[in-house]
């Protein structure tokens, strides 16, 4: 996804509330060579209500799979699943581009319960 400096159109609060953004903990991370662009396959635990979900994340410039397990991340959990190579990605793990456009993961500044919803 290309980063944009353009501001998105204004939306109402009800539109914002339709996007379910939650915190989860990465419990498994592995290289994903079958993806079209370099990626890491993640399994993220969002707590009892949502469970564990798979995600493909293009985060290989700043992260190694072995360093990601135990890290909390933020993800959109209510987009429809998307086929990425041989894997069905169930959530969109969120990040912000650095100066070079490489993804830096978003996460809480301190530990919080898995499944907490962003507001």
Coordinates of N, CA and C in Angstrom, one line a residue:
X1 N 0.9 -1.2 0.0 CA 0.0 0.0 0.0 C 0.9 1.2 0.0
X2 N 0.6 2.2 -0.9 CA 1.4 3.4 -1.0 C 1.0 4.4 0.1
X3 N 2.0 5.0 0.7 CA 1.7 6.1 1.7 C 1.2 7.3 0.9
X4 N 0.4 8.1 1.6 CA -0.1 9.3 1.0 C 0.0 10.4 2.0
X5 N 0.4 11.6 1.5 CA 0.4 12.8 2.3 C -0.9 13.5 2.3
X6 N -1.8 13.0 1.3 CA -3.1 13.7 1.2 C -4.0 13.3 2.3
X7 N -4.8 14.2 2.8 CA -5.8 14.0 3.8 C -7.0 13.3 3.2
X8 N -7.5 12.3 3.9 CA -8.7 11.5 3.5 C -9.9 12.4 3.7
X9 N -11.0 12.1 3.0 CA -12.2 12.9 3.1 C -12.7 12.8 4.6
X10 N -13.4 13.8 5.0 CA -14.0 13.8 6.3 C -15.1 12.7 6.4
X11 N -15.1 12.1 7.6 CA -16.2 11.1 7.8 C -16.8 11.4 9.1
X12 N -18.0 10.8 9.4 CA -18.7 11.0 10.6 C -18.2 9.9 11.6
X13 N -18.5 10.2 12.9 CA -18.1 9.3 14.0 C -18.7 7.9 13.8
X14 N -19.9 7.8 13.3 CA -20.6 6.5 13.0 C -19.8 5.7 12.0
X15 N -19.2 6.4 11.0 CA -18.4 5.7 10.0 C -17.1 5.1 10.7
X16 N -16.5 5.9 11.5 CA -15.3 5.5 12.3 C -15.6 4.2 13.1
X17 N -16.7 4.2 13.7 CA -17.1 3.1 14.6 C -17.4 1.8 13.9
X18 N -17.6 1.9 12.6 CA -17.7 0.7 11.8 C -16.4 -0.1 11.6
X19 N -15.3 0.6 11.8 CA -14.0 -0.1 11.6 C -13.6 -0.6 13.0
X20 N -13.5 -1.9 13.1 CA -13.2 -2.6 14.4 C -11.7 -2.8 14.5
X21 N -11.0 -1.9 15.3 CA -9.6 -1.9 15.4 C -9.2 -2.4 16.8
X22 N -8.5 -3.5 16.9 CA -8.2 -4.2 18.2 C -6.7 -4.4 18.4
X23 N -6.3 -4.7 19.6 CA -5.0 -5.0 20.0 C -4.9 -6.5 20.1
X24 N -3.8 -7.1 19.7 CA -3.5 -8.5 19.8 C -2.0 -8.7 20.0
X25 N -1.7 -9.9 20.5 CA -0.3 -10.3 20.7 C 0.1 -11.3 19.6
X26 N 1.2 -11.1 19.0 CA 1.8 -12.0 18.0 C 2.2 -13.3 18.7
X27 N 1.7 -14.4 18.4 CA 2.0 -15.7 19.0 C 2.9 -16.6 18.1
X28 N 2.8 -16.3 16.8 CA 3.7 -17.0 15.8 C 4.0 -16.0 14.7
X29 N 5.3 -16.2 14.2 CA 5.7 -15.3 13.1 C 6.7 -16.2 12.3
X30 N 6.5 -16.2 10.9 CA 7.4 -16.9 10.1 C 7.6 -16.2 8.7
X31 N 8.7 -16.4 8.1 CA 8.8 -15.9 6.7 C 7.7 -16.4 5.8
X32 N 7.3 -15.5 4.9 CA 6.2 -15.9 3.9 C 6.7 -15.7 2.5
X33 N 7.6 -16.6 2.0 CA 8.2 -16.5 0.7 C 7.2 -16.6 -0.4
X34 N 6.0 -17.2 -0.2 CA 5.0 -17.3 -1.3 C 4.3 -16.0 -1.6
X35 N 4.4 -15.0 -0.7 CA 3.8 -13.7 -1.0 C 4.5 -13.0 -2.2
X36 N 3.7 -12.2 -2.9 CA 4.3 -11.5 -4.0 C 5.4 -10.6 -3.6
X37 N 5.1 -9.8 -2.5 CA 6.2 -8.9 -2.0 C 6.7 -9.5 -0.7
X38 N 7.9 -9.2 -0.3 CA 8.4 -9.8 0.9 C 7.5 -9.5 2.1
X39 N 7.2 -10.6 2.9 CA 6.2 -10.5 3.9 C 6.6 -11.5 5.0
X40 N 5.9 -11.3 6.2 CA 6.0 -12.2 7.3 C 4.6 -12.7 7.6
X41 N 4.4 -14.0 7.8 CA 3.1 -14.6 8.2 C 3.0 -14.5 9.7
X42 N 1.9 -13.9 10.2 CA 1.7 -13.7 11.6 C 0.4 -14.4 12.1
X43 N 0.5 -14.9 13.3 CA -0.7 -15.5 14.0 C -0.8 -14.6 15.2
X44 N -2.0 -13.9 15.3 CA -2.2 -12.9 16.4 C -3.3 -13.3 17.3
X45 N -3.1 -13.3 18.6 CA -4.1 -13.6 19.6 C -4.8 -12.4 20.0
X46 N -6.1 -12.3 19.7 CA -7.0 -11.1 20.0 C -7.9 -11.4 21.2
X47 N -7.6 -12.4 22.0 CA -8.4 -12.7 23.2 C -9.5 -13.7 22.9
X48 N -10.2 -14.0 23.9 CA -11.3 -15.0 23.8 C -12.4 -14.7 22.9
X49 N -12.9 -13.5 22.8 CA -14.0 -13.2 22.0 C -13.7 -13.2 20.5
X50 N -12.5 -12.9 20.1 CA -12.1 -12.9 18.6 C -11.2 -14.1 18.3
X51 N -10.4 -14.5 19.2 CA -9.5 -15.6 18.9 C -8.2 -15.3 18.2
X52 N -7.6 -16.3 17.7 CA -6.3 -16.1 16.9 C -6.6 -16.0 15.4
X53 N -6.0 -15.0 14.8 CA -6.2 -14.7 13.4 C -4.9 -14.6 12.7
X54 N -4.9 -14.9 11.4 CA -3.7 -14.9 10.5 C -3.7 -13.5 9.8
X55 N -2.4 -13.1 9.6 CA -2.2 -11.9 8.8 C -0.9 -12.0 8.1
X56 N -0.8 -11.4 6.9 CA 0.4 -11.3 6.1 C 0.8 -9.8 6.2
X57 N 2.0 -9.6 6.6 CA 2.5 -8.2 6.8 C 3.8 -8.0 6.1
X58 N 3.8 -6.9 5.3 CA 5.0 -6.5 4.6 C 5.9 -5.7 5.5
X59 N 6.5 -6.4 6.4 CA 7.3 -5.7 7.4 C 8.8 -6.2 7.5
X60 N 9.3 -6.7 6.4 CA 10.6 -7.4 6.5 C 11.8 -6.5 6.6
X61 N 11.6 -5.2 6.3 CA 12.7 -4.3 6.4 C 13.1 -4.0 7.9
X62 N 12.2 -3.9 8.8 CA 12.4 -3.6 10.1 C 12.3 -4.7 11.1
X63 N 11.7 -5.8 10.7 CA 11.4 -6.9 11.7 C 11.9 -8.2 11.2
X64 N 12.3 -9.1 12.1 CA 12.6 -10.5 11.9 C 11.5 -11.3 12.6
X65 N 11.1 -12.4 12.0 CA 10.0 -13.2 12.7 C 10.3 -13.5 14.1
X66 N 11.6 -13.9 14.4 CA 11.9 -14.4 15.8 C 11.8 -13.2 16.8
X67 N 11.8 -12.0 16.3 CA 11.7 -10.8 17.2 C 10.3 -10.4 17.5
X68 N 9.4 -10.9 16.7 CA 8.0 -10.4 16.8 C 7.1 -11.2 17.8
X69 N 7.4 -12.4 18.1 CA 6.6 -13.2 19.0 C 6.5 -12.5 20.4
X70 N 5.3 -12.2 20.9 CA 5.1 -11.5 22.2 C 4.9 -10.1 22.0
X71 N 5.0 -9.5 20.8 CA 4.8 -8.1 20.6 C 3.3 -7.8 20.4
X72 N 2.8 -6.8 21.0 CA 1.4 -6.4 20.7 C 1.3 -5.5 19.5
X73 N 0.3 -5.7 18.7 CA 0.1 -4.9 17.5 C -1.4 -4.5 17.4
X74 N -1.6 -3.6 16.5 CA -3.0 -3.1 16.3 C -3.4 -3.6 14.9
X75 N -4.7 -4.0 14.8 CA -5.2 -4.6 13.5 C -6.6 -4.3 13.4
X76 N -7.1 -4.2 12.1 CA -8.5 -4.1 11.7 C -9.0 -5.6 11.7
X77 N -10.0 -5.9 12.5 CA -10.4 -7.3 12.6 C -11.7 -7.6 11.8
X78 N -12.3 -6.5 11.2 CA -13.6 -6.8 10.6 C -13.6 -6.5 9.1
X79 N -12.5 -6.5 8.4 CA -12.4 -6.6 7.0 C -12.7 -8.0 6.5
X80 N -13.2 -8.2 5.3 CA -13.3 -9.6 4.9 C -11.9 -10.3 4.7
X81 N -11.8 -11.6 4.8 CA -10.5 -12.2 4.6 C -10.1 -12.0 3.2
X82 N -8.7 -12.0 3.0 CA -8.1 -11.7 1.7 C -7.1 -12.8 1.4
X83 N -7.2 -13.4 0.2 CA -6.2 -14.4 -0.2 C -4.9 -13.7 -0.5
X84 N -3.8 -14.1 0.2 CA -2.4 -13.7 -0.1 C -1.6 -14.9 -0.4
X85 N -1.3 -15.2 -1.6 CA -0.6 -16.4 -2.0 C -1.5 -17.6 -1.5
X86 N -0.8 -18.6 -0.8 CA -1.6 -19.7 -0.4 C -2.3 -19.5 1.0
X87 N -2.2 -18.3 1.5 CA -2.8 -18.1 2.9 C -4.0 -17.1 2.8
X88 N -5.0 -17.4 3.6 CA -6.1 -16.4 3.8 C -5.8 -15.5 4.9
X89 N -5.5 -14.2 4.6 CA -5.2 -13.2 5.7 C -6.5 -12.8 6.2
X90 N -6.7 -12.9 7.6 CA -8.0 -12.6 8.2 C -8.1 -11.2 8.9
X91 N -6.9 -10.6 9.1 CA -6.9 -9.2 9.7 C -5.9 -8.4 9.0
X92 N -6.1 -7.0 9.1 CA -5.1 -6.1 8.5 C -4.3 -5.5 9.7
X93 N -3.0 -5.9 9.8 CA -2.1 -5.4 10.8 C -1.7 -4.0 10.4
X94 N -1.8 -3.1 11.3 CA -1.6 -1.7 10.9 C -0.1 -1.2 11.2
X95 N 0.3 -0.3 10.4 CA 1.6 0.3 10.5 C 1.6 1.7 9.9
X96 N 2.7 2.4 10.1 CA 3.0 3.7 9.5 C 4.3 3.7 8.7
X97 N 4.3 4.4 7.6 CA 5.6 4.3 6.8 C 6.7 5.2 7.5
X98 N 7.9 4.7 7.4 CA 9.0 5.6 7.8 C 9.4 6.5 6.7
X99 N 10.6 7.1 6.8 CA 11.0 8.1 5.8 C 11.2 7.4 4.4
X100 N 11.5 6.1 4.4 CA 11.8 5.4 3.2 C 10.5 4.7 2.7
X101 N 9.4 4.8 3.4 CA 8.2 4.2 3.0 C 8.0 2.8 3.5
X102 N 8.9 2.3 4.4 CA 8.9 1.0 5.0 C 8.0 1.0 6.2
X103 N 7.3 -0.1 6.4 CA 6.3 -0.2 7.5 C 6.9 -0.3 8.9
X104 N 6.4 0.5 9.8 CA 6.7 0.5 11.2 C 5.4 0.1 11.9
X105 N 5.4 -1.0 12.6 CA 4.1 -1.5 13.2 C 3.6 -0.5 14.3
X106 N 2.3 -0.5 14.4 CA 1.6 0.3 15.4 C 1.3 -0.7 16.6
X107 N 1.4 -0.2 17.8 CA 1.1 -1.0 19.0 C 1.0 -0.1 20.2
X108 N 0.4 -0.6 21.3 CA 0.3 0.2 22.5 C 1.6 0.5 23.1
X109 N 1.7 1.6 23.8 CA 2.9 2.0 24.5 C 3.2 1.2 25.8
X110 N 2.2 0.4 26.2 CA 2.4 -0.4 27.4 C 1.5 -1.6 27.2
X111 N 1.7 -2.7 27.9 CA 0.9 -3.9 27.8 C -0.6 -3.7 28.1
X112 N -1.5 -4.1 27.3 CA -2.9 -4.0 27.5 C -3.5 -5.4 27.2
X113 N -4.8 -5.6 27.7 CA -5.4 -6.9 27.4 C -5.7 -7.1 25.9
X114 N -5.4 -8.3 25.4 CA -5.7 -8.7 24.1 C -7.2 -8.5 23.8
X115 N -7.5 -8.0 22.6 CA -8.9 -7.8 22.2 C -9.4 -6.4 22.5
X116 N -8.7 -5.6 23.2 CA -9.1 -4.2 23.5 C -9.4 -3.5 22.2
X117 N -10.5 -2.8 22.2 CA -10.9 -2.0 21.0 C -10.4 -0.6 21.0
X118 N -9.8 -0.1 19.9 CA -9.4 1.3 19.8 C -10.6 2.2 19.8
X119 N -10.5 3.3 20.5 CA -11.5 4.3 20.5 C -10.9 5.7 20.7

